[in-house]
CSV table of C-alpha atoms in Angstrom, one decimal:
chain,number,residue,atom,x,y,z
A,10,GLU,CA,-2.5,15.9,-3.6
A,11,ILE,CA,-5.4,15.3,-1.2
A,12,ARG,CA,-8.9,14.8,-2.7
A,13,PRO,CA,-11.1,14.4,0.4
A,14,ARG,CA,-14.3,14.6,-1.7
A,15,ASP,CA,-13.4,11.5,-3.7
A,16,TRP,CA,-12.7,9.1,-0.8
A,17,SER,CA,-15.4,10.5,1.4
A,18,SER,CA,-18.1,10.2,-1.2
A,19,ASP,CA,-17.0,6.6,-1.9
A,20,VAL,CA,-17.4,5.6,1.7
A,21,CYS,CA,-20.7,7.4,2.3
A,22,SER,CA,-22.3,6.0,-0.9
A,23,SER,CA,-21.9,2.4,0.4
A,24,ASP,CA,-23.3,2.9,3.9
A,25,LEU,CA,-26.9,2.2,2.9
A,26,ASP,CA,-26.0,-1.0,1.1
A,27,LEU,CA,-23.9,-2.2,4.1
A,28,ALA,CA,-26.7,-1.4,6.5
A,29,GLN,CA,-29.0,-3.5,4.4
A,30,LEU,CA,-26.6,-6.4,4.5
A,31,ASP,CA,-26.2,-6.1,8.3
A,32,GLY,CA,-28.9,-4.0,10.0
A,33,ALA,CA,-27.0,-4.1,13.4
A,34,LEU,CA,-24.4,-1.8,11.9
A,35,ALA,CA,-26.8,0.9,10.9
A,36,ASN,CA,-26.0,3.3,13.8
A,37,ASP,CA,-22.3,2.8,13.5
A,38,LEU,CA,-22.4,3.4,9.8
A,39,LYS,CA,-24.4,6.5,10.2
A,40,ASP,CA,-21.8,7.8,12.7
A,41,LEU,CA,-19.0,6.9,10.3
A,42,GLU,CA,-20.8,8.8,7.5
A,43,GLN,CA,-21.2,11.9,9.6
A,44,ARG,CA,-17.5,11.8,10.6
A,45,VAL,CA,-16.4,11.5,7.0
A,46,GLU,CA,-18.6,14.4,6.0
A,47,SER,CA,-17.2,16.5,8.8
A,48,ILE,CA,-13.7,15.7,7.6
A,49,ARG,CA,-14.6,16.7,4.1
A,50,GLN,CA,-15.9,20.0,5.3
A,51,LYS,CA,-13.0,20.7,7.6
A,52,VAL,CA,-10.0,19.8,5.4
A,53,ASN,CA,-7.7,22.6,4.4
A,54,LEU,CA,-5.5,21.7,1.5
A,55,SER,CA,-2.9,24.3,2.5
A,56,LYS,CA,-2.6,22.5,5.9
A,57,PRO,CA,-3.9,19.0,5.4
A,58,SER,CA,-2.4,17.7,8.7
A,59,GLY,CA,-5.2,19.4,10.6
A,60,VAL,CA,-7.6,16.5,9.8
A,61,VAL,CA,-5.2,13.7,10.7
A,62,PRO,CA,-6.7,13.2,14.2
A,63,ASP,CA,-10.2,13.1,12.7
A,64,ILE,CA,-9.2,10.5,10.1
A,65,THR,CA,-7.5,8.3,12.6
A,66,SER,CA,-10.5,8.5,14.8
A,67,ALA,CA,-12.8,7.5,11.9
A,68,LEU,CA,-10.3,4.7,11.0
A,69,LYS,CA,-10.6,3.3,14.6
A,70,LEU,CA,-14.4,3.3,14.3
A,71,LEU,CA,-14.2,1.6,10.9
A,72,ARG,CA,-12.1,-1.2,12.4
A,73,GLN,CA,-14.6,-1.5,15.3
A,74,VAL,CA,-17.4,-1.9,12.8
A,75,GLN,CA,-15.4,-4.6,11.0
A,76,ALA,CA,-15.0,-6.5,14.2
A,77,LYS,CA,-18.7,-6.4,15.0
A,78,THR,CA,-20.0,-8.0,11.9
A,79,SER,CA,-19.9,-11.7,11.0
A,80,ASN,CA,-21.1,-11.0,7.4
A,81,GLU,CA,-18.3,-11.9,5.1
A,82,GLN,CA,-19.4,-9.6,2.3
A,83,VAL,CA,-19.6,-6.7,4.7
A,84,ARG,CA,-16.2,-7.5,6.1
A,85,PHE,CA,-14.8,-7.6,2.6
A,86,LEU,CA,-16.3,-4.2,1.6
A,87,LEU,CA,-15.2,-2.5,4.8
A,88,LYS,CA,-11.7,-3.9,4.2
A,89,GLN,CA,-11.7,-2.2,0.8
A,90,LYS,CA,-12.8,1.1,2.4
A,91,GLU,CA,-10.1,0.8,5.1
A,92,ALA,CA,-7.5,1.2,2.3
A,93,ASP,CA,-9.1,4.6,1.4
A,94,PHE,CA,-8.9,5.8,5.0
A,95,GLN,CA,-5.3,4.6,5.2
A,96,GLU,CA,-4.4,6.5,2.1
A,97,ALA,CA,-6.2,9.6,3.3
A,98,ALA,CA,-4.3,9.4,6.6
A,99,ARG,CA,-0.9,9.0,4.8
A,100,LEU,CA,-1.5,11.9,2.5
A,101,SER,CA,-2.7,14.3,5.2
A,102,ALA,CA,0.1,13.3,7.5
A,103,GLY,CA,2.7,14.0,4.9
A,104,LEU,CA,4.1,10.5,4.8
A,105,VAL,CA,6.0,9.1,1.7
A,106,LEU,CA,7.1,5.5,1.3
A,107,ASP,CA,10.0,4.8,-1.1
A,108,VAL,CA,11.4,1.3,-1.9
A,109,VAL,CA,14.6,1.2,-4.0
A,110,ALA,CA,16.5,-1.8,-5.2
A,111,SER,CA,20.2,-1.5,-6.1
A,112,ASP,CA,19.9,-3.5,-9.4
A,113,ASP,CA,17.2,-3.8,-12.0
A,114,THR,CA,18.3,-7.1,-13.5
A,115,VAL,CA,19.3,-10.0,-11.2
A,116,VAL,CA,20.6,-13.5,-11.9
A,117,PRO,CA,20.4,-16.8,-9.9
A,118,GLY,CA,22.3,-16.5,-6.6
A,119,GLN,CA,22.9,-12.8,-6.9
A,120,GLU,CA,22.8,-10.5,-3.8
A,121,PHE,CA,21.5,-6.9,-4.0
A,122,ASP,CA,20.5,-4.1,-1.6
A,123,LEU,CA,17.0,-3.0,-0.9
A,124,THR,CA,16.3,0.3,0.9
A,125,VAL,CA,12.9,1.0,2.5
A,126,SER,CA,12.6,4.7,3.2
A,127,VAL,CA,9.8,6.5,5.1
A,128,ILE,CA,9.8,10.3,4.8
A,129,ASN,CA,7.9,12.2,7.4
A,130,GLY,CA,6.9,15.5,5.8
A,131,GLY,CA,4.3,16.4,8.4
A,132,PRO,CA,4.3,17.7,12.0
A,133,PHE,CA,3.7,14.3,13.7
A,134,GLU,CA,6.1,11.9,15.3
A,135,PHE,CA,5.6,8.2,14.5
A,136,THR,CA,6.7,5.1,16.5
A,137,GLY,CA,6.6,1.3,16.1
A,138,VAL,CA,7.7,1.2,12.5
A,139,LYS,CA,7.3,-2.3,11.0
A,140,SER,CA,8.2,-3.2,7.4
A,141,SER,CA,7.5,-6.4,5.5
A,142,THR,CA,8.7,-7.3,2.0
A,143,GLU,CA,7.2,-10.3,0.1
A,144,ILE,CA,10.0,-12.3,-1.6
A,145,PRO,CA,9.7,-15.2,-4.1
A,146,ALA,CA,10.1,-18.7,-2.9
A,147,GLY,CA,13.7,-19.6,-2.2
A,148,TRP,CA,14.9,-16.0,-1.9
A,149,ASP,CA,16.3,-14.6,1.3
A,150,ILE,CA,16.2,-11.2,2.9
A,151,VAL,CA,18.3,-10.1,5.9
A,152,ALA,CA,18.0,-6.8,7.7
A,153,GLN,CA,21.1,-4.6,7.7
A,154,GLY,CA,20.1,-2.0,10.2
A,155,SER,CA,18.5,1.5,9.8
A,156,THR,CA,19.5,5.1,9.9
A,157,GLY,CA,17.6,8.3,10.5
A,158,SER,CA,14.3,8.9,12.4
A,159,LEU,CA,10.7,9.6,11.9
A,160,LEU,CA,10.7,13.0,13.7
A,161,PRO,CA,8.9,15.7,11.8
A,162,GLY,CA,10.8,16.6,8.6
A,163,GLN,CA,13.1,13.5,8.9
A,164,ARG,CA,13.6,10.3,7.0
A,165,LEU,CA,14.1,6.7,8.2
A,166,ASP,CA,16.0,4.3,6.0
A,167,GLN,CA,15.8,0.6,6.6
A,168,LYS,CA,18.3,-1.4,4.7
A,169,PHE,CA,18.1,-5.1,3.6
A,170,LYS,CA,20.3,-7.6,1.8
A,171,VAL,CA,18.3,-9.7,-0.7
A,172,LYS,CA,19.7,-12.9,-2.2
A,173,VAL,CA,18.1,-14.5,-5.3
A,174,SER,CA,17.5,-18.2,-5.2
A,175,ALA,CA,19.8,-20.5,-7.2
A,176,THR,CA,16.9,-21.7,-9.4
A,177,PRO,CA,14.5,-18.8,-9.8
A,178,ASP,CA,11.8,-18.5,-12.5
A,179,PHE,CA,13.0,-16.1,-15.2
A,180,THR,CA,10.9,-13.1,-15.8
A,181,GLN,CA,8.4,-13.5,-18.6
A,182,PRO,CA,4.7,-13.0,-19.2
A,183,TYR,CA,2.8,-15.6,-17.3
A,184,TRP,CA,1.0,-16.8,-20.5
A,185,LEU,CA,4.4,-17.9,-21.9
A,186,ARG,CA,5.5,-20.1,-19.0
A,187,THR,CA,3.6,-23.1,-20.3
A,188,ALA,CA,4.1,-24.5,-23.8
A,189,ARG,CA,1.3,-23.6,-26.2
A,190,LYS,CA,-1.2,-26.1,-27.5
A,191,GLY,CA,-1.5,-25.4,-31.1
A,192,GLY,CA,-2.2,-21.7,-31.5
A,193,ARG,CA,-3.5,-21.3,-28.0
A,194,PHE,CA,-1.8,-20.1,-24.9
A,195,VAL,CA,-2.1,-22.2,-21.8
A,196,TRP,CA,-2.8,-20.4,-18.5
A,197,PRO,CA,-0.7,-21.6,-15.6
A,198,SER,CA,-2.8,-23.7,-13.1
A,199,THR,CA,-1.3,-21.7,-10.2
A,200,LEU,CA,-2.5,-18.3,-11.5
A,201,THR,CA,-4.9,-16.8,-8.9
A,202,THR,CA,-5.7,-13.5,-10.6
A,203,LEU,CA,-6.0,-12.5,-14.2
A,204,GLN,CA,-3.7,-9.6,-14.6
A,205,PRO,CA,-2.6,-8.0,-17.9
A,206,ILE,CA,1.0,-8.3,-16.7
A,207,ASP,CA,2.8,-10.0,-13.9
A,208,LEU,CA,2.7,-8.2,-10.5
A,209,PRO,CA,6.0,-6.4,-9.6
A,210,LEU,CA,8.5,-8.2,-7.4
A,211,LEU,CA,9.2,-7.3,-3.8
A,212,PRO,CA,6.0,-5.5,-2.8
A,213,THR,CA,6.7,-3.9,0.5
A,214,SER,CA,4.3,-2.7,3.3
A,215,VAL,CA,5.1,-0.5,6.2
A,216,GLU,CA,3.0,0.1,9.4
A,217,LEU,CA,3.5,3.0,11.7
A,218,ASP,CA,1.8,4.0,15.0
A,219,LEU,CA,0.4,7.4,15.5
A,220,GLN,CA,-1.0,7.9,19.0
A,221,GLY,CA,-2.4,4.4,19.2
A,222,THR,CA,-3.6,4.1,15.6
A,223,THR,CA,-1.8,2.0,13.0
A,224,ILE,CA,-1.3,3.6,9.6
A,225,GLY,CA,-0.3,1.3,6.8
A,226,MET,CA,1.4,2.0,3.4
A,227,SER,CA,2.6,-0.1,0.6
A,228,HIS,CA,4.9,0.3,-2.4
A,229,ALA,CA,6.6,-2.0,-4.9
A,230,ALA,CA,10.4,-2.0,-5.2
A,231,GLU,CA,11.8,0.2,-7.9
A,232,PHE,CA,15.2,0.6,-9.6
A,233,ARG,CA,16.4,4.2,-9.7
A,234,ARG,CA,18.8,5.5,-12.4
A,235,ILE,CA,19.9,9.0,-13.5
A,236,ASP,CA,19.5,10.0,-17.2
A,237,ARG,CA,21.7,13.0,-18.2
A,238,MET,CA,18.9,14.3,-20.4
A,239,LEU,CA,15.7,13.2,-18.5
A,240,GLY,CA,16.9,13.2,-14.9
A,241,GLU,CA,15.8,10.6,-12.5
A,242,GLN,CA,14.1,7.5,-14.0
A,243,ARG,CA,12.5,4.6,-12.2
A,244,GLU,CA,11.6,1.1,-13.2
A,245,LEU,CA,9.6,-1.6,-11.4
C-alpha cells in the first residue's frame, strides 16, 4: 500500500529546520518541498507507477542537496529522508525484494543456499542490478548465478552458497554472552546499539538503475516453510 501523504508530510515538515541549519539550501529545499507536494496531489493509488518519474526526479534533487552541504547534521537528516524517497519509489514502481535461506538452523561449517529475488510488478525495465549481503566474520558467500529477468512482470533470482565459519558465535541474546556479575547482566563492550533483540543475520541490500536513478531496497534473510494448516510461514 502506498501512503504518499505520510512520507511527503515528513519531508516537508523538516525543510524549515534544515534551512535554519544551512541557509544556503533554502531555495533547493523549497523546490524539493514543492515537488513532494505535487507528487502527493498527483498520485493515483489505482495506478501508482504514474508518479515514479516524479519521485526519481525528486530523489536526484535530494541527493544533490546532500552533496552541497557540509553540515553533518543536515547530511544525517537528509540521509534519513532519502530512505523515505527510496521506499516511495519502490512501492510505486511495484518492486518487491525477497531473501530466502534454505535452512533456519545452521551449525559450524554448514553450507546452505540463499536466494535473493527481485520481483518487478510494474511497467518499468530495470538494469544494473547489484546485491550485497552482510555476513558474520569468518563466513563465506559465493555467487551461484542468476535466472530470470527484470522485465515488466518478471522476477530475477540471484542464488548464493553460504558457508558458516568453523567457530561461529551461537545465537543467544546479547546480554547473555558475558557472564553475570552477581545479579546484574554485563553488556558486551562491542555492542554499538541498544536493541531489544539481536539484529537478524544476513541483511541484504539491492540496488537497481531506472533511467539513470539508483533505487535501493533492503531485506533480512528469512526461512520459508509450509504449514498444512496455516500455509506459508516465515522466520528470520
